Protein backbone atom coordinates (compact mmCIF):
# COMPACT_ATOMS: atom_id res chain seq x y z
CA UNK A 1 0.00 0.00 0.00
CA UNK A 2 1.18 3.49 -0.88
CA UNK A 3 0.76 6.55 1.30
CA UNK A 4 1.10 9.69 -0.80
CA UNK A 5 2.49 12.79 0.89
CA UNK A 6 1.86 16.01 -1.01
CA UNK A 7 4.32 18.87 -1.43
CA UNK A 8 2.48 20.60 1.43
CA UNK A 9 2.97 17.64 3.79
CA UNK A 10 -0.66 16.47 3.65
CA UNK A 11 -1.78 12.99 2.68
CA UNK A 12 -3.58 12.13 -0.55
CA UNK A 13 -5.96 9.36 0.49
CA UNK A 14 -8.23 6.87 -1.26
CA UNK A 15 -11.85 6.34 -0.15
CA UNK A 16 -12.73 2.66 -0.33
CA UNK A 17 -16.02 1.65 -1.90
CA UNK A 18 -18.91 1.28 0.56
CA UNK A 19 -20.27 -1.92 -0.94
CA UNK A 20 -20.72 -5.45 0.33
CA UNK A 21 -17.58 -7.58 -0.02
CA UNK A 22 -15.06 -4.74 0.18
CA UNK A 23 -12.81 -5.04 3.22
CA UNK A 24 -12.78 -1.82 5.27
CA UNK A 25 -15.57 -0.45 3.11
CA UNK A 26 -16.22 3.26 3.30
CA UNK A 27 -12.89 3.93 5.02
CA UNK A 28 -10.00 6.12 3.93
CA UNK A 29 -6.76 4.31 3.11
CA UNK A 30 -3.70 4.45 0.89
CA UNK A 31 -3.62 3.00 -2.61
CA UNK A 32 -2.70 -0.60 -3.31
CA UNK A 33 -3.83 -4.19 -3.45
CA UNK A 34 -2.86 -7.81 -3.48
CA UNK A 35 0.43 -9.26 -4.65
CA UNK A 36 0.02 -11.71 -7.52
CA UNK A 37 1.92 -15.04 -7.47
CA UNK A 38 5.56 -14.50 -8.46
CA UNK A 39 5.31 -10.73 -8.11
CA UNK A 40 7.49 -8.65 -5.77
CA UNK A 41 5.90 -6.18 -3.36
CA UNK A 42 7.39 -3.33 -5.39
CA UNK A 43 6.08 -4.66 -8.71
CA UNK A 44 2.63 -5.22 -7.17
CA UNK A 45 2.65 -1.65 -5.84
CA UNK A 46 3.50 -0.17 -9.23
CA UNK A 47 0.88 -2.32 -10.97
CA UNK A 48 -1.85 -1.51 -8.43
CA UNK A 49 -1.12 2.23 -8.50
CA UNK A 50 -1.27 2.25 -12.30
CA UNK A 51 -4.50 0.22 -12.32
CA UNK A 52 -6.24 2.31 -9.65
CA UNK A 53 -4.99 5.80 -10.55
CA UNK A 54 -3.53 5.78 -14.06
CA UNK A 55 -0.25 7.05 -12.60
CA UNK A 56 3.10 5.35 -13.29
CA UNK A 57 4.87 5.35 -9.95
CA UNK A 58 8.55 6.21 -10.25
CA UNK A 59 9.72 6.26 -6.64
CA UNK A 60 8.41 4.86 -3.40
CA UNK A 61 10.23 4.31 -0.13
CA UNK A 62 9.52 1.40 2.18
CA UNK A 63 7.93 2.63 5.41
CA UNK A 64 6.79 -0.36 7.48
CA UNK A 65 5.25 -3.81 7.51
CA UNK A 66 1.90 -3.91 9.30
CA UNK A 67 -0.76 -6.54 9.83
CA UNK A 68 -4.33 -6.04 8.69
CA UNK A 69 -5.87 -8.08 11.47
CA UNK A 70 -9.42 -7.85 10.13
CA UNK A 71 -8.85 -8.69 6.48
CA UNK A 72 -10.48 -11.80 5.02
CA UNK A 73 -12.17 -12.81 8.26
CA UNK A 74 -9.29 -11.88 10.53
CA UNK A 75 -6.50 -13.99 9.15
CA UNK A 76 -3.95 -11.21 9.60
CA UNK A 77 -2.62 -10.30 6.18
CA UNK A 78 0.77 -8.62 5.92
CA UNK A 79 0.64 -5.18 4.33
CA UNK A 80 3.90 -3.63 3.19
CA UNK A 81 3.54 0.16 3.47
CA UNK A 82 5.41 2.51 1.14
CA UNK A 83 5.47 6.29 0.95
CA UNK A 84 5.79 8.64 -2.00
CA UNK A 85 6.58 12.32 -1.38
CA UNK A 86 5.65 15.07 -3.79
CA UNK A 87 5.53 12.81 -6.83
CA UNK A 88 1.75 12.44 -7.22
CA UNK A 89 -0.88 15.18 -7.08
CA UNK A 90 -4.63 14.76 -6.84
CA UNK A 91 -4.95 16.26 -10.34
CA UNK A 92 -2.75 13.44 -11.71
CA UNK A 93 -5.19 10.73 -10.63
CA UNK A 94 -7.78 9.17 -12.90
CA UNK A 95 -9.52 6.99 -10.30
CA UNK A 96 -10.70 3.62 -11.60
CA UNK A 97 -11.42 1.95 -8.27
CA UNK A 98 -12.92 3.27 -5.06
CA UNK A 99 -15.36 6.03 -4.14
CA UNK A 100 -13.02 9.01 -4.30
CA UNK A 101 -9.83 10.72 -3.22
CA UNK A 102 -9.06 13.55 -0.84
CA UNK A 103 -6.13 15.48 0.60
CA UNK A 104 -6.00 15.75 4.40
CA UNK A 105 -3.65 16.75 7.19
CA UNK A 106 -2.70 14.15 9.79
CA UNK A 107 -4.79 16.16 12.25
CA UNK A 108 -7.89 15.94 10.03
CA UNK A 109 -7.42 12.19 9.57
CA UNK A 110 -7.62 11.66 13.35
CA UNK A 111 -11.39 12.24 13.28
CA UNK A 112 -12.10 10.35 10.03
CA UNK A 113 -12.92 6.71 9.28
CA UNK A 114 -9.48 5.40 8.35
CA UNK A 115 -8.62 1.75 7.79
CA UNK A 116 -7.29 0.51 11.17
CA UNK A 117 -3.86 -0.63 9.95
CA UNK A 118 -3.41 2.64 8.04
CA UNK A 119 -4.33 4.61 11.17
CA UNK A 120 -1.74 2.67 13.19
CA UNK A 121 0.86 3.42 10.52
CA UNK A 122 -0.01 7.14 10.47
CA UNK A 123 0.30 7.35 14.26
CA UNK A 124 3.53 5.33 14.44
CA UNK A 125 5.22 7.21 11.59
CA UNK A 126 3.73 10.70 11.89
CA UNK A 127 7.13 12.37 12.26
CA UNK A 128 8.53 10.57 9.22
CA UNK A 129 5.49 11.34 7.08
CA UNK A 130 5.39 15.04 7.90
CA UNK A 131 9.14 15.65 7.39
CA UNK A 132 9.48 18.03 4.47
Coordinates of N, CA, C and O in Angstrom, one line a residue:
X1 N 0.8 -1.2 0.0 CA 0.0 0.0 0.0 C 0.9 1.2 0.0 O 1.9 1.3 0.7
X2 N 0.4 2.2 -0.7 CA 1.2 3.5 -0.9 C 0.5 4.6 -0.2 O -0.7 4.9 -0.4
X3 N 1.2 5.3 0.7 CA 0.8 6.5 1.3 C 1.4 7.7 0.5 O 2.6 7.7 0.3
X4 N 0.6 8.6 0.0 CA 1.1 9.7 -0.8 C 1.1 11.0 0.0 O 0.1 11.4 0.5
X5 N 2.3 11.5 0.2 CA 2.5 12.8 0.9 C 2.6 13.9 -0.2 O 3.5 13.8 -1.1
X6 N 1.8 14.9 0.0 CA 1.9 16.0 -1.0 C 3.0 16.9 -0.7 O 3.7 16.8 0.3
X7 N 3.3 17.9 -1.6 CA 4.3 18.9 -1.4 C 4.1 19.7 -0.2 O 5.0 20.2 0.4
X8 N 2.8 19.8 0.2 CA 2.5 20.6 1.4 C 2.6 19.8 2.7 O 2.3 20.3 3.8
X9 N 2.9 18.5 2.6 CA 3.0 17.6 3.8 C 1.7 17.0 4.2 O 1.6 16.4 5.3
X10 N 0.6 17.1 3.4 CA -0.7 16.5 3.7 C -0.7 15.1 3.0 O 0.3 14.8 2.3
X11 N -1.7 14.3 3.3 CA -1.8 13.0 2.7 C -2.9 12.9 1.7 O -4.0 13.3 1.9
X12 N -2.6 12.4 0.5 CA -3.6 12.1 -0.5 C -4.1 10.7 -0.3 O -3.4 9.7 -0.4
X13 N -5.4 10.6 0.1 CA -6.0 9.4 0.5 C -7.0 8.9 -0.5 O -7.6 9.6 -1.3
X14 N -7.3 7.6 -0.4 CA -8.2 6.9 -1.3 C -9.4 6.4 -0.4 O -9.3 5.8 0.6
X15 N -10.6 6.8 -0.8 CA -11.8 6.3 -0.1 C -12.3 5.0 -0.7 O -12.6 4.9 -1.9
X16 N -12.3 4.0 0.1 CA -12.7 2.7 -0.3 C -14.2 2.6 -0.6 O -15.0 3.3 0.1
X17 N -14.6 1.8 -1.6 CA -16.0 1.7 -1.9 C -16.8 1.2 -0.7 O -16.3 0.4 0.1
X18 N -18.0 1.7 -0.5 CA -18.9 1.3 0.6 C -19.9 0.3 0.0 O -21.1 0.5 0.0
X19 N -19.4 -0.9 -0.4 CA -20.3 -1.9 -0.9 C -19.9 -3.3 -0.3 O -18.8 -3.5 0.1
X20 N -20.9 -4.1 -0.2 CA -20.7 -5.5 0.3 C -19.5 -6.2 -0.3 O -19.4 -6.1 -1.6
X21 N -18.7 -6.8 0.5 CA -17.6 -7.6 0.0 C -16.3 -6.8 0.0 O -15.2 -7.5 -0.2
X22 N -16.3 -5.5 0.1 CA -15.1 -4.7 0.2 C -14.6 -4.7 1.6 O -15.4 -4.3 2.5
X23 N -13.4 -5.1 1.9 CA -12.8 -5.0 3.2 C -12.6 -3.6 3.6 O -12.1 -2.8 2.7
X24 N -12.9 -3.2 4.8 CA -12.8 -1.8 5.3 C -13.6 -0.8 4.4 O -13.1 0.2 4.1
X25 N -14.8 -1.3 4.0 CA -15.6 -0.5 3.1 C -15.9 0.9 3.7 O -16.2 1.0 4.9
X26 N -15.9 1.9 2.9 CA -16.2 3.3 3.3 C -15.2 3.9 4.1 O -15.4 5.0 4.7
X27 N -14.0 3.4 4.2 CA -12.9 3.9 5.0 C -11.8 4.6 4.1 O -11.7 4.2 2.9
X28 N -11.1 5.5 4.6 CA -10.0 6.1 3.9 C -8.8 5.2 4.1 O -8.5 4.7 5.2
X29 N -8.0 5.1 3.1 CA -6.8 4.3 3.1 C -5.8 4.9 2.1 O -6.0 5.9 1.4
X30 N -4.6 4.2 2.0 CA -3.7 4.4 0.9 C -4.2 3.7 -0.4 O -5.3 3.2 -0.4
X31 N -3.3 3.7 -1.3 CA -3.6 3.0 -2.6 C -2.8 1.7 -2.7 O -1.7 1.7 -2.2
X32 N -3.4 0.6 -3.2 CA -2.7 -0.6 -3.3 C -3.6 -1.8 -3.4 O -4.8 -1.6 -3.7
X33 N -3.0 -3.0 -3.3 CA -3.8 -4.2 -3.4 C -3.0 -5.4 -3.3 O -1.9 -5.3 -2.8
X34 N -3.5 -6.5 -3.7 CA -2.9 -7.8 -3.5 C -1.6 -8.0 -4.4 O -1.6 -7.5 -5.5
X35 N -0.7 -8.8 -3.9 CA 0.4 -9.3 -4.7 C 0.1 -10.5 -5.4 O -0.4 -11.5 -4.8
X36 N 0.3 -10.5 -6.7 CA 0.0 -11.7 -7.5 C 1.2 -12.7 -7.4 O 2.3 -12.3 -7.0
X37 N 0.9 -14.0 -7.6 CA 1.9 -15.0 -7.5 C 3.1 -14.7 -8.3 O 3.0 -14.3 -9.5
X38 N 4.3 -14.8 -7.7 CA 5.6 -14.5 -8.5 C 5.9 -13.0 -8.6 O 6.9 -12.7 -9.1
X39 N 5.1 -12.2 -8.0 CA 5.3 -10.7 -8.1 C 6.0 -10.2 -6.8 O 5.6 -10.6 -5.7
X40 N 6.9 -9.3 -6.9 CA 7.5 -8.6 -5.8 C 6.5 -7.6 -5.2 O 5.6 -7.2 -5.9
X41 N 6.7 -7.2 -4.0 CA 5.9 -6.2 -3.4 C 6.0 -4.9 -4.2 O 5.0 -4.2 -4.4
X42 N 7.2 -4.6 -4.6 CA 7.4 -3.3 -5.4 C 6.7 -3.4 -6.7 O 6.1 -2.4 -7.2
X43 N 6.8 -4.5 -7.4 CA 6.1 -4.7 -8.7 C 4.6 -4.6 -8.5 O 3.8 -4.0 -9.3
X44 N 4.1 -5.2 -7.5 CA 2.6 -5.2 -7.2 C 2.2 -3.8 -6.9 O 1.1 -3.4 -7.4
X45 N 3.0 -3.0 -6.2 CA 2.6 -1.7 -5.8 C 2.5 -0.8 -7.1 O 1.5 -0.1 -7.3
X46 N 3.5 -0.9 -8.0 CA 3.5 -0.2 -9.2 C 2.3 -0.5 -10.1 O 1.6 0.3 -10.7
X47 N 2.0 -1.9 -10.2 CA 0.9 -2.3 -11.0 C -0.4 -1.8 -10.4 O -1.3 -1.3 -11.1
X48 N -0.6 -1.9 -9.1 CA -1.9 -1.5 -8.4 C -2.1 0.0 -8.6 O -3.2 0.5 -8.8
X49 N -1.0 0.8 -8.4 CA -1.1 2.2 -8.5 C -1.5 2.6 -9.9 O -2.4 3.4 -10.1
X50 N -0.9 2.0 -10.9 CA -1.3 2.2 -12.3 C -2.7 1.9 -12.6 O -3.5 2.6 -13.2
X51 N -3.1 0.7 -12.1 CA -4.5 0.2 -12.3 C -5.5 1.1 -11.6 O -6.6 1.4 -12.2
X52 N -5.3 1.6 -10.4 CA -6.2 2.3 -9.6 C -6.3 3.8 -10.0 O -7.3 4.5 -9.8
X53 N -5.1 4.3 -10.4 CA -5.0 5.8 -10.6 C -4.6 6.3 -11.9 O -4.7 7.5 -12.2
X54 N -4.1 5.4 -12.8 CA -3.5 5.8 -14.1 C -2.2 6.4 -14.0 O -1.6 6.9 -15.0
X55 N -1.6 6.4 -12.8 CA -0.2 7.0 -12.6 C 0.8 6.0 -12.6 O 0.7 5.0 -11.9
X56 N 1.9 6.2 -13.3 CA 3.1 5.4 -13.3 C 4.0 5.8 -12.1 O 4.6 6.9 -12.2
X57 N 4.1 5.0 -11.1 CA 4.9 5.3 -9.9 C 6.4 5.2 -10.3 O 6.8 4.1 -10.7
X58 N 7.1 6.3 -10.0 CA 8.5 6.2 -10.3 C 9.3 5.8 -9.0 O 10.2 5.0 -9.0
X59 N 9.0 6.5 -7.9 CA 9.7 6.3 -6.6 C 8.8 6.0 -5.5 O 7.8 6.7 -5.4
X60 N 9.1 5.1 -4.7 CA 8.4 4.9 -3.4 C 9.4 4.3 -2.4 O 10.3 3.5 -2.8
X61 N 9.3 4.7 -1.2 CA 10.2 4.3 -0.1 C 9.5 3.4 0.8 O 8.4 3.7 1.3
X62 N 10.1 2.3 1.2 CA 9.5 1.4 2.2 C 9.4 2.1 3.5 O 10.3 2.8 4.0
X63 N 8.2 2.0 4.1 CA 7.9 2.6 5.4 C 7.8 1.6 6.5 O 8.5 1.8 7.6
X64 N 7.0 0.6 6.4 CA 6.8 -0.4 7.5 C 6.0 -1.6 7.0 O 5.3 -1.5 6.0
X65 N 6.1 -2.7 7.7 CA 5.3 -3.8 7.5 C 4.2 -3.8 8.6 O 4.6 -3.6 9.8
X66 N 3.0 -3.9 8.3 CA 1.9 -3.9 9.3 C 1.0 -5.1 9.0 O 1.0 -5.7 7.9
X67 N 0.2 -5.4 10.0 CA -0.8 -6.5 9.8 C -2.2 -6.0 9.8 O -2.6 -5.2 10.7
X68 N -2.9 -6.4 8.8 CA -4.3 -6.0 8.7 C -5.1 -7.2 9.4 O -5.4 -8.2 8.8
X69 N -5.3 -7.0 10.7 CA -5.9 -8.1 11.5 C -7.3 -8.4 11.2 O -7.8 -9.4 11.6
X70 N -8.0 -7.6 10.4 CA -9.4 -7.9 10.1 C -9.7 -8.3 8.7 O -10.8 -8.5 8.3
X71 N -8.6 -8.3 7.9 CA -8.8 -8.7 6.5 C -9.3 -10.2 6.4 O -8.8 -11.0 7.1
X72 N -10.1 -10.4 5.4 CA -10.5 -11.8 5.0 C -10.8 -12.6 6.3 O -10.3 -13.7 6.5
X73 N -11.7 -12.1 7.1 CA -12.2 -12.8 8.3 C -11.2 -12.9 9.4 O -11.3 -13.7 10.3
X74 N -10.2 -12.0 9.4 CA -9.3 -11.9 10.5 C -8.1 -12.7 10.5 O -7.4 -13.0 11.5
X75 N -7.6 -13.1 9.2 CA -6.5 -14.0 9.2 C -5.2 -13.3 9.3 O -4.1 -13.9 9.4
X76 N -5.2 -12.0 9.3 CA -3.9 -11.2 9.6 C -3.0 -11.1 8.4 O -1.9 -11.5 8.5
X77 N -3.5 -10.5 7.4 CA -2.6 -10.3 6.2 C -1.5 -9.3 6.4 O -1.7 -8.2 7.0
X78 N -0.3 -9.6 5.9 CA 0.8 -8.6 5.9 C 0.5 -7.5 4.9 O 0.2 -7.8 3.7
X79 N 0.7 -6.3 5.3 CA 0.6 -5.2 4.3 C 2.0 -4.4 4.4 O 2.4 -4.0 5.5
X80 N 2.6 -4.4 3.3 CA 3.9 -3.6 3.2 C 3.5 -2.2 2.8 O 3.0 -2.0 1.7
X81 N 3.9 -1.2 3.7 CA 3.5 0.2 3.5 C 4.7 0.9 2.8 O 5.9 0.8 3.3
X82 N 4.4 1.7 1.8 CA 5.4 2.5 1.1 C 4.9 3.9 1.2 O 3.7 4.2 1.4
X83 N 5.8 4.9 1.0 CA 5.5 6.3 1.0 C 6.1 6.9 -0.3 O 7.2 6.6 -0.7
X84 N 5.3 7.8 -0.9 CA 5.8 8.6 -2.0 C 5.6 10.1 -1.6 O 4.5 10.5 -1.1
X85 N 6.6 10.9 -1.8 CA 6.6 12.3 -1.4 C 6.7 13.2 -2.6 O 7.7 13.2 -3.3
X86 N 5.6 14.0 -2.8 CA 5.7 15.1 -3.8 C 5.7 14.6 -5.2 O 5.8 15.4 -6.1
X87 N 5.5 13.3 -5.5 CA 5.5 12.8 -6.8 C 4.2 12.8 -7.5 O 4.0 13.0 -8.7
X88 N 3.1 12.6 -6.7 CA 1.8 12.4 -7.2 C 0.9 13.5 -6.6 O 0.8 13.7 -5.4
X89 N 0.1 14.2 -7.5 CA -0.9 15.2 -7.1 C -2.3 14.6 -7.3 O -2.5 13.8 -8.2
X90 N -3.3 15.2 -6.6 CA -4.6 14.8 -6.8 C -5.0 14.9 -8.3 O -5.7 14.1 -8.9
X91 N -4.6 16.0 -8.9 CA -4.9 16.3 -10.3 C -4.4 15.2 -11.3 O -4.9 15.1 -12.4
X92 N -3.4 14.5 -10.9 CA -2.8 13.4 -11.7 C -3.6 12.2 -11.8 O -3.4 11.3 -12.6
X93 N -4.5 12.0 -10.8 CA -5.2 10.7 -10.6 C -6.5 10.6 -11.5 O -7.3 11.5 -11.4
X94 N -6.6 9.6 -12.2 CA -7.8 9.2 -12.9 C -8.3 7.9 -12.2 O -7.8 6.8 -12.5
X95 N -9.1 8.1 -11.2 CA -9.5 7.0 -10.3 C -10.4 6.0 -11.0 O -11.4 6.3 -11.7
X96 N -9.9 4.7 -11.0 CA -10.7 3.6 -11.6 C -11.3 2.6 -10.6 O -12.0 1.7 -11.0
X97 N -11.0 2.8 -9.3 CA -11.4 2.0 -8.3 C -11.6 2.8 -7.0 O -10.8 3.6 -6.7
X98 N -12.7 2.5 -6.3 CA -12.9 3.3 -5.1 C -14.0 4.4 -5.3 O -14.4 4.6 -6.4
X99 N -14.3 5.0 -4.1 CA -15.4 6.0 -4.1 C -14.9 7.4 -4.3 O -15.6 8.4 -4.5
X100 N -13.5 7.7 -4.2 CA -13.0 9.0 -4.3 C -11.6 9.1 -3.7 O -11.0 8.2 -3.2
X101 N -11.1 10.4 -3.8 CA -9.8 10.7 -3.2 C -10.0 12.0 -2.4 O -11.0 12.8 -2.6
X102 N -9.1 12.3 -1.6 CA -9.1 13.5 -0.8 C -7.7 13.8 -0.3 O -6.9 12.9 -0.1
X103 N -7.4 15.1 0.0 CA -6.1 15.5 0.6 C -6.4 16.0 2.0 O -7.2 16.9 2.2
X104 N -5.7 15.4 3.0 CA -6.0 15.7 4.4 C -4.7 15.9 5.2 O -3.7 15.2 4.9
X105 N -4.8 16.7 6.2 CA -3.6 16.7 7.2 C -3.8 15.5 8.1 O -4.8 14.9 8.3
X106 N -2.7 15.2 8.8 CA -2.7 14.1 9.8 C -3.7 14.5 10.9 O -4.4 13.6 11.4
X107 N -3.8 15.7 11.2 CA -4.8 16.2 12.3 C -6.2 15.9 11.8 O -7.0 15.4 12.6
X108 N -6.5 16.2 10.6 CA -7.9 15.9 10.0 C -8.2 14.4 10.0 O -9.3 14.0 10.3
X109 N -7.2 13.6 9.7 CA -7.4 12.2 9.6 C -7.7 11.6 10.9 O -8.4 10.5 11.0
X110 N -7.4 12.2 12.0 CA -7.6 11.7 13.3 C -9.1 11.5 13.6 O -9.5 10.6 14.3
X111 N -9.9 12.3 13.0 CA -11.4 12.2 13.3 C -12.2 11.6 12.1 O -13.4 11.6 12.1
X112 N -11.5 11.0 11.2 CA -12.1 10.3 10.0 C -12.1 8.8 10.1 O -11.3 8.3 10.9
X113 N -12.9 8.2 9.4 CA -12.9 6.7 9.3 C -11.8 6.3 8.4 O -11.8 6.4 7.2
X114 N -10.7 5.8 9.0 CA -9.5 5.4 8.4 C -9.3 3.9 8.6 O -9.6 3.4 9.7
X115 N -8.9 3.2 7.6 CA -8.6 1.7 7.8 C -7.7 1.6 9.0 O -6.7 2.3 9.1
X116 N -8.0 0.6 9.9 CA -7.3 0.5 11.2 C -5.8 0.4 11.0 O -5.0 1.0 11.7
X117 N -5.3 -0.5 10.1 CA -3.9 -0.6 9.9 C -3.2 0.6 9.4 O -2.0 0.9 9.7
X118 N -3.9 1.4 8.6 CA -3.4 2.6 8.0 C -3.3 3.7 9.2 O -2.3 4.4 9.3
X119 N -4.4 3.7 10.0 CA -4.3 4.6 11.2 C -3.1 4.3 12.1 O -2.4 5.2 12.5
X120 N -2.9 3.0 12.4 CA -1.7 2.7 13.2 C -0.4 3.1 12.5 O 0.5 3.6 13.2
X121 N -0.3 3.0 11.2 CA 0.9 3.4 10.5 C 1.0 4.9 10.6 O 2.1 5.4 10.8
X122 N -0.1 5.7 10.4 CA 0.0 7.1 10.5 C 0.4 7.6 11.8 O 1.3 8.5 12.0
X123 N -0.1 7.0 12.9 CA 0.3 7.4 14.3 C 1.8 7.0 14.5 O 2.5 7.8 15.0
X124 N 2.2 5.8 14.2 CA 3.5 5.3 14.4 C 4.6 6.1 13.7 O 5.7 6.2 14.1
X125 N 4.2 6.6 12.5 CA 5.2 7.2 11.6 C 4.9 8.7 11.3 O 5.3 9.2 10.2
X126 N 4.2 9.3 12.1 CA 3.7 10.7 11.9 C 4.9 11.6 11.6 O 4.9 12.4 10.7
X127 N 6.0 11.5 12.4 CA 7.1 12.4 12.3 C 7.8 12.1 10.9 O 8.2 13.1 10.2
X128 N 7.9 10.9 10.5 CA 8.5 10.6 9.2 C 7.7 11.1 8.1 O 8.2 11.6 7.1
X129 N 6.4 10.9 8.2 CA 5.5 11.3 7.1 C 5.4 12.9 6.9 O 5.3 13.3 5.8
X130 N 5.5 13.6 8.0 CA 5.4 15.0 7.9 C 6.7 15.8 7.7 O 6.7 17.0 7.5
X131 N 7.8 15.0 7.7 CA 9.1 15.7 7.4 C 9.1 16.2 6.0 O 8.7 15.5 5.1
X132 N 9.5 17.4 5.8 CA 9.5 18.0 4.5 C 10.9 18.2 3.9 O 11.8 18.5 4.4

